[in-house]
Amino acid sequence: MAYDDGSTFWSLNLHNETTKTNECNRFNYSIGPTEAVLIAFHIGRIISIVCITFGSLGNITLIFAICHTSFYHFPYGLLLLFISTFDIIRLISTAFYYLMQSNTIPLKLSTITIYITLSRYSKIVTNWLKVILAVERLIAVKYWIARRYNVNSNNSKRIHRLRQRKLLLLILILLFCSLISQHPNLLPKRFISTCICPSRLLVINTPNPYLYYLNKAFNEFLFTIISYVIFDNVLPIMILIIFNTILLYELKRLPPTTRSVVAISIILFIGGLLIGRFAIPRASNSISTDNLVIVNKQIEEERLIIWNDLKQRFLNLVNAQEIEKNLQNLTRRTHLAGTDDDRNEAESIARLWREHGLDVTIHPYDVLLSYPSPIQPNIVSILDQNHLPIFQSQGRETMFDEDDKSLPFDNIVRPFLAYTPNGTVQSQKLFYVNYCTTDDFQFIETVIDKNELIGAIVICRYGKIFRGNKIGNAEKYGIVGVILYSDPLNYAPNSTLVGSAYPNSIHMPDMGHQRGSALLLSGDPLTKHYPAKDYMFRDSIDNNPWLPKIVAQQIGYREAREILIRMTGTPVLSNWIGGLNQVKYVYGGLLLNDQSIQISSHNTLEVRRVHNVIGTITGHSEPDRYVLIGAHFDAWNFGALDDGSGIAVNHELVRVFRTLVKSNWKPRRSLMFCAWAAEEYGIVGSVEFVEEYAKILGSRVVSYLNMDVIVEGSQVMFMEMSPLLYDFAIDISKQIKAPYVNETIYEQWVRINNGDHNVGQSFFTLGLSAISDFAGFNQIAGSSNFALIYKNYTNVKGVASYPLYHTQYETFRLVKKFIDHEFQAHQAIAQTIGLLALTLTDIDLLPFNPTRYHQALVNLLDLTISVAPKSINFTSLQIAIDQFKSVADQFNQRIQTTLDKSNPLQLRIVNDQLMQLERAFQNPLGNSIQQADLKHTIYAPSRTNRYNALGFPSITDAIEDRNMTNVQQQISIVTYFIRSAISVLHQPSTIQTV
């Protein structure tokens, strides 16, 4: 990972009673339909009650007729009592429903379960009791006729026994059909997607794998139709009609008076049944995205229960011990990209994911990588006037007794800066340039003659900006070599105290070296914009603009002290002073006693093959829409934090989601798990993948969720995201327990924020940079993406939260002993990323809020105006941003009032608009000639620091260049892309003037 070392509109909280209606509307697990539908629904219920009452009167009339025509020998009374009883239960369930609607009875799992139990089972049992009644009537009439016309008594007894056997058989059939139709493992489409019953509540956490695999042998659609339509509805009604028709035929042999009374009662009974059944208005006749008809509001409530149940099951399945085991296994070996260990790791990941049932593909790329010499270390030397060394750096890090000696330290990668050239440079001039930022170089020009920098070597400390930008800034001034070190002020506070650094803490020891890449591009530098496949033309390595041209090497701060004490010159400003003890920080110049400084580098550039691994769970309804979870598996050495933490959690999420699939859950959209190669070299593997499939990913990716160095501490979570995901992230944070405390992540934020609920300003970063695997998805695919990290909260400015970054000390011991001893922070990260993914894959309407982008644009404009010259005109940009707000508000209002979420076509149209909104900000030509790989006009890194995402980067860079004509041009370009986003949010049926 490239790492910055210096530094409620959409409510998903289903536990908040005051927001239930909005939540369910958003998820299409709706409790509150439109007012017109609700009124029709209540009227239908009232009609249904009246019809049930008429049915009961019909039953009473029939009882009266039976008692006066010698039918009392048969158990009509008992059957009619059962039917009346269950009709009354249905009335009670209706009343119970109204009480929940009015909040007289609280809406929660237990009350909804009671309602479903009363309503569903009373309906099924009543249907089948009526079937039994019809059969009983027919047999009774035949028996009465036989007695009335003196039919053989033996025959009467035979009919009586036949009646008993038929009743017993029907009861057994009823029980069998009910069991079949209610078992959740046999009917995943019906019950997992649209319905729930009390039996499911009992068995849902104990799925039967035999029943699951048995079900796979049948055609699910046919089986669903047989169970849902025939057993529950069509069969009992058809049998009822058939037997009553036969009964009416038999009644012609009865006396006229009796025949009339019985006929009237049966007609009343059947009429009440049919009117009561079909008078209730259905929610919709259209087919939902899971191919079942959503017939009424009860189904929506049941889906809400399923959603809450599914979320809770997911959260319970995430296991901290499993993540710990994953990390311990991953850190037993090194993972340098392009090596045999790297290839073996890719094959191991693919094998593991296939064992979990994922559809796994491996994507190879031949990319340019850089390696240190396995024989000659890169060293920095101080030479005397005779060019003999009086000091040399060791070119390696110190081993400690506490280190795990079972680890393969022989495979440790020597300290080097990837892509810096090999060679030896020497100079008598040495300058200290603080952090080697653009501002630092501009300031030092005021202290010394700029020409003095030509042919010199500079030393600067890590922090604030990307190491590649440090080297690039030095190159512009004619400097021939750069020395980097981790100053104890930033990486080892209290370094003078014994035991204050590793192996006794997380702080950098004096011989620690931060490795890293100096590449000024995301992806392979030889195939810019295109995938590094065997058919692709390669640019020349010579004069490649993305490769550094000057020698550079990092050293430990003990070694830096030996160099700094030999420097001459004027003392630096106070904010340039570091934390080395007994060192006088000066700007520099000629070294003492005609000494000289020398850097010897033995790096090589090689084209090697790397492998991305992609595992997919295909969506059942929108398989062409992708939600991706990704982490890289390469590391400079053992990589316990970067990025063992991300891959360990990725493996756990694969296990958890596959467990859900085995219990018959299947996502609406496709869920992809990604293991990226060669991230450390410059986001190489993921960018090559996005470049190869840019046309597909550019139209189909819903969101990419990145996991890179996800745990640096355990005290507070920080998030980076597109503004569209702001409210979604807030709601998810309210459902995840924070590590080691009895509060949610959101409650933890509020506490740390001194009770202020405006937590986004403190813990959110809107817009993502180009420092990790989300770069390709931000800048090429144009999706709305997300990343997060757990850190230790500190108010000490400038102290790195991750001091041992890219050192050989990133081991399992470091994480277990100092960072997350019970792996609760890892678990919270897994639950957060997983719940984000679960929601994005399963939700009907995407939880993107366009109005949040307006507020982000307003803030960025205010910041840009504050640094721009007064002569710059921002009027056109301001008008576009104001218009964006108006259209975004109209879009949200349209979703709330007119969107039919049971209509899959309408959902698809709106979701596509939400997905395309972020993509509308993409400039296909890039933000500048120098940064053609960065296309997002709202958020992208600046030319001077790839670590941080700037707002309006092309405008900001033009302001920094003091080119006012270009500033005005860039304002017009950004205005155009904001207006493009406005057109995306308009009604899709027309192209409106913006």
PDB file of N, CA and C in Angstrom, residues 177-250:
ATOM      1  N   CYS A 177     -48.432 -32.328   3.064  1.00  0.00           N
ATOM      2  CA  CYS A 177     -48.329 -31.172   2.181  1.00  0.00           C
ATOM      3  C   CYS A 177     -47.900 -29.922   2.937  1.00  0.00           C
ATOM      4  N   SER A 178     -48.405 -29.750   4.148  1.00  0.00           N
ATOM      5  CA  SER A 178     -48.030 -28.591   4.945  1.00  0.00           C
ATOM      6  C   SER A 178     -46.549 -28.616   5.283  1.00  0.00           C
ATOM      7  N   LEU A 179     -46.036 -29.800   5.665  1.00  0.00           N
ATOM      8  CA  LEU A 179     -44.616 -29.911   5.967  1.00  0.00           C
ATOM      9  C   LEU A 179     -43.759 -29.594   4.758  1.00  0.00           C
ATOM     10  N   ILE A 180     -44.140 -30.159   3.611  1.00  0.00           N
ATOM     11  CA  ILE A 180     -43.378 -29.911   2.386  1.00  0.00           C
ATOM     12  C   ILE A 180     -43.363 -28.430   2.048  1.00  0.00           C
ATOM     13  N   SER A 181     -44.545 -27.800   2.120  1.00  0.00           N
ATOM     14  CA  SER A 181     -44.645 -26.407   1.692  1.00  0.00           C
ATOM     15  C   SER A 181     -44.005 -25.442   2.676  1.00  0.00           C
ATOM     16  N   GLN A 182     -43.794 -25.853   3.925  1.00  0.00           N
ATOM     17  CA  GLN A 182     -43.243 -24.940   4.919  1.00  0.00           C
ATOM     18  C   GLN A 182     -41.732 -25.078   5.107  1.00  0.00           C
ATOM     19  N   HIS A 183     -41.117 -26.171   4.651  1.00  0.00           N
ATOM     20  CA  HIS A 183     -39.709 -26.387   4.981  1.00  0.00           C
ATOM     21  C   HIS A 183     -38.818 -25.423   4.200  1.00  0.00           C
ATOM     22  N   PRO A 184     -38.046 -24.582   4.888  1.00  0.00           N
ATOM     23  CA  PRO A 184     -37.281 -23.543   4.191  1.00  0.00           C
ATOM     24  C   PRO A 184     -36.171 -24.084   3.318  1.00  0.00           C
ATOM     25  N   ASN A 185     -35.540 -25.196   3.702  1.00  0.00           N
ATOM     26  CA  ASN A 185     -34.431 -25.700   2.903  1.00  0.00           C
ATOM     27  C   ASN A 185     -34.893 -26.251   1.561  1.00  0.00           C
ATOM     28  N   LEU A 186     -36.165 -26.678   1.473  1.00  0.00           N
ATOM     29  CA  LEU A 186     -36.648 -27.221   0.217  1.00  0.00           C
ATOM     30  C   LEU A 186     -37.181 -26.138  -0.718  1.00  0.00           C
ATOM     31  N   LEU A 187     -37.468 -24.977  -0.176  1.00  0.00           N
ATOM     32  CA  LEU A 187     -38.015 -23.918  -1.006  1.00  0.00           C
ATOM     33  C   LEU A 187     -37.256 -22.613  -0.798  1.00  0.00           C
ATOM     34  N   PRO A 188     -35.986 -22.545  -1.197  1.00  0.00           N
ATOM     35  CA  PRO A 188     -35.199 -21.336  -0.938  1.00  0.00           C
ATOM     36  C   PRO A 188     -35.738 -20.114  -1.653  1.00  0.00           C
ATOM     37  N   LYS A 189     -36.199 -20.262  -2.896  1.00  0.00           N
ATOM     38  CA  LYS A 189     -36.642 -19.094  -3.638  1.00  0.00           C
ATOM     39  C   LYS A 189     -37.830 -18.436  -2.959  1.00  0.00           C
ATOM     40  N   ARG A 190     -38.746 -19.284  -2.480  1.00  0.00           N
ATOM     41  CA  ARG A 190     -39.939 -18.712  -1.901  1.00  0.00           C
ATOM     42  C   ARG A 190     -39.659 -18.100  -0.536  1.00  0.00           C
ATOM     43  N   PHE A 191     -39.077 -18.897   0.347  1.00  0.00           N
ATOM     44  CA  PHE A 191     -39.006 -18.454   1.734  1.00  0.00           C
ATOM     45  C   PHE A 191     -37.812 -17.563   2.007  1.00  0.00           C
ATOM     46  N   ILE A 192     -36.688 -17.795   1.344  1.00  0.00           N
ATOM     47  CA  ILE A 192     -35.553 -16.917   1.581  1.00  0.00           C
ATOM     48  C   ILE A 192     -35.804 -15.558   0.965  1.00  0.00           C
ATOM     49  N   SER A 193     -36.531 -15.517  -0.163  1.00  0.00           N
ATOM     50  CA  SER A 193     -36.709 -14.265  -0.882  1.00  0.00           C
ATOM     51  C   SER A 193     -37.938 -13.489  -0.461  1.00  0.00           C
ATOM     52  N   THR A 194     -39.053 -14.174  -0.227  1.00  0.00           N
ATOM     53  CA  THR A 194     -40.292 -13.414  -0.036  1.00  0.00           C
ATOM     54  C   THR A 194     -41.113 -13.783   1.170  1.00  0.00           C
ATOM     55  N   CYS A 195     -40.813 -14.841   1.874  1.00  0.00           N
ATOM     56  CA  CYS A 195     -41.735 -15.267   2.913  1.00  0.00           C
ATOM     57  C   CYS A 195     -40.986 -15.887   4.080  1.00  0.00           C
ATOM     58  N   ILE A 196     -41.661 -15.992   5.186  1.00  0.00           N
ATOM     59  CA  ILE A 196     -41.098 -16.623   6.380  1.00  0.00           C
ATOM     60  C   ILE A 196     -42.231 -17.250   7.163  1.00  0.00           C
ATOM     61  N   CYS A 197     -41.936 -18.277   7.908  1.00  0.00           N
ATOM     62  CA  CYS A 197     -42.940 -18.887   8.748  1.00  0.00           C
ATOM     63  C   CYS A 197     -42.285 -19.305  10.056  1.00  0.00           C
ATOM     64  N   PRO A 198     -43.067 -19.592  11.086  1.00  0.00           N
ATOM     65  CA  PRO A 198     -42.465 -19.942  12.371  1.00  0.00           C
ATOM     66  C   PRO A 198     -41.511 -21.118  12.297  1.00  0.00           C
ATOM     67  N   SER A 199     -41.793 -22.097  11.451  1.00  0.00           N
ATOM     68  CA  SER A 199     -40.859 -23.233  11.364  1.00  0.00           C
ATOM     69  C   SER A 199     -39.508 -22.776  10.852  1.00  0.00           C
ATOM     70  N   ARG A 200     -39.493 -21.795   9.962  1.00  0.00           N
ATOM     71  CA  ARG A 200     -38.207 -21.274   9.470  1.00  0.00           C
ATOM     72  C   ARG A 200     -37.422 -20.604  10.580  1.00  0.00           C
ATOM     73  N   LEU A 201     -38.130 -19.909  11.455  1.00  0.00           N
ATOM     74  CA  LEU A 201     -37.447 -19.264  12.565  1.00  0.00           C
ATOM     75  C   LEU A 201     -36.732 -20.274  13.454  1.00  0.00           C
ATOM     76  N   LEU A 202     -37.260 -21.496  13.504  1.00  0.00           N
ATOM     77  CA  LEU A 202     -36.672 -22.528  14.355  1.00  0.00           C
ATOM     78  C   LEU A 202     -35.479 -23.200  13.695  1.00  0.00           C
ATOM     79  N   VAL A 203     -35.516 -23.365  12.361  1.00  0.00           N
ATOM     80  CA  VAL A 203     -34.481 -24.172  11.701  1.00  0.00           C
ATOM     81  C   VAL A 203     -33.503 -23.348  10.895  1.00  0.00           C
ATOM     82  N   ILE A 204     -33.688 -22.033  10.804  1.00  0.00           N
ATOM     83  CA  ILE A 204     -32.889 -21.257   9.873  1.00  0.00           C
ATOM     84  C   ILE A 204     -31.404 -21.260  10.222  1.00  0.00           C
ATOM     85  N   ASN A 205     -31.089 -21.375  11.504  1.00  0.00           N
ATOM     86  CA  ASN A 205     -29.684 -21.392  11.897  1.00  0.00           C
ATOM     87  C   ASN A 205     -29.096 -22.792  11.940  1.00  0.00           C
ATOM     88  N   THR A 206     -29.907 -23.792  11.597  1.00  0.00           N
ATOM     89  CA  THR A 206     -29.388 -25.169  11.546  1.00  0.00           C
ATOM     90  C   THR A 206     -29.763 -25.802  10.219  1.00  0.00           C
ATOM     91  N   PRO A 207     -29.206 -25.283   9.102  1.00  0.00           N
ATOM     92  CA  PRO A 207     -29.594 -25.814   7.788  1.00  0.00           C
ATOM     93  C   PRO A 207     -29.180 -27.266   7.629  1.00  0.00           C
ATOM     94  N   ASN A 208     -30.032 -28.013   6.943  1.00  0.00           N
ATOM     95  CA  ASN A 208     -29.769 -29.427   6.714  1.00  0.00           C
ATOM     96  C   ASN A 208     -29.106 -29.596   5.353  1.00  0.00           C
ATOM     97  N   PRO A 209     -27.809 -29.917   5.294  1.00  0.00           N
ATOM     98  CA  PRO A 209     -27.132 -29.997   3.997  1.00  0.00           C
ATOM     99  C   PRO A 209     -27.691 -31.081   3.091  1.00  0.00           C
ATOM    100  N   TYR A 210     -28.229 -32.166   3.689  1.00  0.00           N
ATOM    101  CA  TYR A 210     -28.784 -33.221   2.845  1.00  0.00           C
ATOM    102  C   TYR A 210     -30.025 -32.717   2.102  1.00  0.00           C
ATOM    103  N   LEU A 211     -30.881 -31.999   2.830  1.00  0.00           N
ATOM    104  CA  LEU A 211     -32.042 -31.419   2.174  1.00  0.00           C
ATOM    105  C   LEU A 211     -31.627 -30.400   1.138  1.00  0.00           C
ATOM    106  N   TYR A 212     -30.569 -29.651   1.426  1.00  0.00           N
ATOM    107  CA  TYR A 212     -30.085 -28.643   0.472  1.00  0.00           C
ATOM    108  C   TYR A 212     -29.638 -29.292  -0.833  1.00  0.00           C
ATOM    109  N   TYR A 213     -28.809 -30.309  -0.725  1.00  0.00           N
ATOM    110  CA  TYR A 213     -28.317 -30.957  -1.939  1.00  0.00           C
ATOM    111  C   TYR A 213     -29.415 -31.761  -2.630  1.00  0.00           C
ATOM    112  N   LEU A 214     -30.370 -32.326  -1.837  1.00  0.00           N
ATOM    113  CA  LEU A 214     -31.501 -33.008  -2.446  1.00  0.00           C
ATOM    114  C   LEU A 214     -32.303 -32.037  -3.297  1.00  0.00           C
ATOM    115  N   ASN A 215     -32.485 -30.846  -2.778  1.00  0.00           N
ATOM    116  CA  ASN A 215     -33.247 -29.845  -3.511  1.00  0.00           C
ATOM    117  C   ASN A 215     -32.596 -29.481  -4.834  1.00  0.00           C
ATOM    118  N   LYS A 216     -31.266 -29.518  -4.883  1.00  0.00           N
ATOM    119  CA  LYS A 216     -30.569 -29.189  -6.114  1.00  0.00           C
ATOM    120  C   LYS A 216     -30.877 -30.180  -7.219  1.00  0.00           C
ATOM    121  N   ALA A 217     -31.365 -31.379  -6.852  1.00  0.00           N
ATOM    122  CA  ALA A 217     -31.688 -32.389  -7.862  1.00  0.00           C
ATOM    123  C   ALA A 217     -33.030 -32.102  -8.537  1.00  0.00           C
ATOM    124  N   PHE A 218     -33.814 -31.187  -7.990  1.00  0.00           N
ATOM    125  CA  PHE A 218     -35.134 -30.892  -8.535  1.00  0.00           C
ATOM    126  C   PHE A 218     -35.124 -29.543  -9.238  1.00  0.00           C
ATOM    127  N   ASN A 219     -36.098 -29.369 -10.054  1.00  0.00           N
ATOM    128  CA  ASN A 219     -36.283 -28.065 -10.678  1.00  0.00           C
ATOM    129  C   ASN A 219     -36.941 -27.143  -9.666  1.00  0.00           C
ATOM    130  N   GLU A 220     -36.206 -26.117  -9.200  1.00  0.00           N
ATOM    131  CA  GLU A 220     -36.710 -25.286  -8.102  1.00  0.00           C
ATOM    132  C   GLU A 220     -37.995 -24.562  -8.502  1.00  0.00           C
ATOM    133  N   PHE A 221     -38.044 -24.109  -9.710  1.00  0.00           N
ATOM    134  CA  PHE A 221     -39.238 -23.365 -10.115  1.00  0.00           C
ATOM    135  C   PHE A 221     -40.470 -24.258 -10.084  1.00  0.00           C
ATOM    136  N   LEU A 222     -40.373 -25.463 -10.680  1.00  0.00           N
ATOM    137  CA  LEU A 222     -41.489 -26.388 -10.694  1.00  0.00           C
ATOM    138  C   LEU A 222     -41.900 -26.774  -9.281  1.00  0.00           C
ATOM    139  N   PHE A 223     -40.903 -27.027  -8.441  1.00  0.00           N
ATOM    140  CA  PHE A 223     -41.196 -27.436  -7.069  1.00  0.00           C
ATOM    141  C   PHE A 223     -41.897 -26.322  -6.304  1.00  0.00           C
ATOM    142  N   THR A 224     -41.458 -25.075  -6.572  1.00  0.00           N
ATOM    143  CA  THR A 224     -42.097 -23.936  -5.918  1.00  0.00           C
ATOM    144  C   THR A 224     -43.549 -23.809  -6.337  1.00  0.00           C
ATOM    145  N   ILE A 225     -43.793 -23.961  -7.644  1.00  0.00           N
ATOM    146  CA  ILE A 225     -45.173 -23.862  -8.131  1.00  0.00           C
ATOM    147  C   ILE A 225     -46.043 -24.952  -7.506  1.00  0.00           C
ATOM    148  N   ILE A 226     -45.517 -26.177  -7.459  1.00  0.00           N
ATOM    149  CA  ILE A 226     -46.296 -27.287  -6.893  1.00  0.00           C
ATOM    150  C   ILE A 226     -46.654 -26.995  -5.443  1.00  0.00           C
ATOM    151  N   SER A 227     -45.662 -26.522  -4.666  1.00  0.00           N
ATOM    152  CA  SER A 227     -45.905 -26.324  -3.240  1.00  0.00           C
ATOM    153  C   SER A 227     -46.746 -25.090  -2.977  1.00  0.00           C
ATOM    154  N   TYR A 228     -46.280 -23.958  -3.546  1.00  0.00           N
ATOM    155  CA  TYR A 228     -46.901 -22.683  -3.190  1.00  0.00           C
ATOM    156  C   TYR A 228     -48.311 -22.547  -3.759  1.00  0.00           C
ATOM    157  N   VAL A 229     -48.447 -22.908  -5.037  1.00  0.00           N
ATOM    158  CA  VAL A 229     -49.738 -22.695  -5.685  1.00  0.00           C
ATOM    159  C   VAL A 229     -50.709 -23.842  -5.417  1.00  0.00           C
ATOM    160  N   ILE A 230     -50.235 -25.082  -5.624  1.00  0.00           N
ATOM    161  CA  ILE A 230     -51.160 -26.217  -5.561  1.00  0.00           C
ATOM    162  C   ILE A 230     -51.492 -26.586  -4.122  1.00  0.00           C
ATOM    163  N   PHE A 231     -50.498 -26.878  -3.305  1.00  0.00           N
ATOM    164  CA  PHE A 231     -50.756 -27.377  -1.957  1.00  0.00           C
ATOM    165  C   PHE A 231     -51.458 -26.343  -1.085  1.00  0.00           C
ATOM    166  N   ASP A 232     -51.046 -25.078  -1.202  1.00  0.00           N
ATOM    167  CA  ASP A 232     -51.586 -24.063  -0.308  1.00  0.00           C
ATOM    168  C   ASP A 232     -52.885 -23.450  -0.807  1.00  0.00           C
ATOM    169  N   ASN A 233     -53.069 -23.413  -2.122  1.00  0.00           N
ATOM    170  CA  ASN A 233     -54.184 -22.630  -2.633  1.00  0.00           C
ATOM    171  C   ASN A 233     -55.080 -23.389  -3.622  1.00  0.00           C
ATOM    172  N   VAL A 234     -54.524 -23.724  -4.794  1.00  0.00           N
ATOM    173  CA  VAL A 234     -55.373 -24.262  -5.867  1.00  0.00           C
ATOM    174  C   VAL A 234     -55.998 -25.594  -5.486  1.00  0.00           C
ATOM    175  N   LEU A 235     -55.208 -26.518  -4.946  1.00  0.00           N
ATOM    176  CA  LEU A 235     -55.715 -27.862  -4.666  1.00  0.00           C
ATOM    177  C   LEU A 235     -56.899 -27.860  -3.707  1.00  0.00           C
ATOM    178  N   PRO A 236     -56.780 -27.213  -2.527  1.00  0.00           N
ATOM    179  CA  PRO A 236     -57.946 -27.253  -1.632  1.00  0.00           C
ATOM    180  C   PRO A 236     -59.179 -26.566  -2.212  1.00  0.00           C
ATOM    181  N   ILE A 237     -58.985 -25.461  -2.937  1.00  0.00           N
ATOM    182  CA  ILE A 237     -60.134 -24.769  -3.512  1.00  0.00           C
ATOM    183  C   ILE A 237     -60.790 -25.619  -4.602  1.00  0.00           C
ATOM    184  N   MET A 238     -59.958 -26.224  -5.459  1.00  0.00           N
ATOM    185  CA  MET A 238     -60.514 -27.070  -6.523  1.00  0.00           C
ATOM    186  C   MET A 238     -61.269 -28.265  -5.954  1.00  0.00           C
ATOM    187  N   ILE A 239     -60.686 -28.914  -4.966  1.00  0.00           N
ATOM    188  CA  ILE A 239     -61.372 -30.049  -4.342  1.00  0.00           C
ATOM    189  C   ILE A 239     -62.684 -29.596  -3.724  1.00  0.00           C
ATOM    190  N   LEU A 240     -62.658 -28.442  -3.086  1.00  0.00           N
ATOM    191  CA  LEU A 240     -63.862 -27.904  -2.470  1.00  0.00           C
ATOM    192  C   LEU A 240     -64.967 -27.701  -3.520  1.00  0.00           C
ATOM    193  N   ILE A 241     -64.594 -27.115  -4.658  1.00  0.00           N
ATOM    194  CA  ILE A 241     -65.580 -26.865  -5.712  1.00  0.00           C
ATOM    195  C   ILE A 241     -66.111 -28.185  -6.279  1.00  0.00           C
ATOM    196  N   ILE A 242     -65.195 -29.123  -6.524  1.00  0.00           N
ATOM    197  CA  ILE A 242     -65.602 -30.407  -7.114  1.00  0.00           C
ATOM    198  C   ILE A 242     -66.589 -31.140  -6.215  1.00  0.00           C
ATOM    199  N   PHE A 243     -66.249 -31.281  -4.932  1.00  0.00           N
ATOM    200  CA  PHE A 243     -67.104 -32.039  -4.027  1.00  0.00           C
ATOM    201  C   PHE A 243     -68.431 -31.335  -3.762  1.00  0.00           C
ATOM    202  N   ASN A 244     -68.420 -30.024  -3.725  1.00  0.00           N
ATOM    203  CA  ASN A 244     -69.685 -29.315  -3.528  1.00  0.00           C
ATOM    204  C   ASN A 244     -70.583 -29.414  -4.762  1.00  0.00           C
ATOM    205  N   THR A 245     -69.915 -29.468  -5.948  1.00  0.00           N
ATOM    206  CA  THR A 245     -70.708 -29.669  -7.164  1.00  0.00           C
ATOM    207  C   THR A 245     -71.391 -31.039  -7.144  1.00  0.00           C
ATOM    208  N   ILE A 246     -70.597 -32.050  -6.769  1.00  0.00           N
ATOM    209  CA  ILE A 246     -71.180 -33.398  -6.655  1.00  0.00           C
ATOM    210  C   ILE A 246     -72.299 -33.405  -5.613  1.00  0.00           C
ATOM    211  N   LEU A 247     -72.069 -32.731  -4.527  1.00  0.00           N
ATOM    212  CA  LEU A 247     -73.063 -32.679  -3.456  1.00  0.00           C
ATOM    213  C   LEU A 247     -74.359 -32.037  -3.954  1.00  0.00           C
ATOM    214  N   LEU A 248     -74.246 -30.933  -4.700  1.00  0.00           N
ATOM    215  CA  LEU A 248     -75.433 -30.293  -5.238  1.00  0.00           C
ATOM    216  C   LEU A 248     -76.196 -31.241  -6.176  1.00  0.00           C
ATOM    217  N   TYR A 249     -75.418 -32.013  -6.921  1.00  0.00           N
ATOM    218  CA  TYR A 249     -76.064 -32.995  -7.802  1.00  0.00           C
ATOM    219  C   TYR A 249     -76.846 -34.027  -6.988  1.00  0.00           C
ATOM    220  N   GLU A 250     -76.240 -34.467  -5.863  1.00  0.00           N
ATOM    221  CA  GLU A 250     -76.893 -35.477  -5.038  1.00  0.00           C
ATOM    222  C   GLU A 250     -78.137 -34.919  -4.346  1.00  0.00           C
TER     223      GLU A 250
END
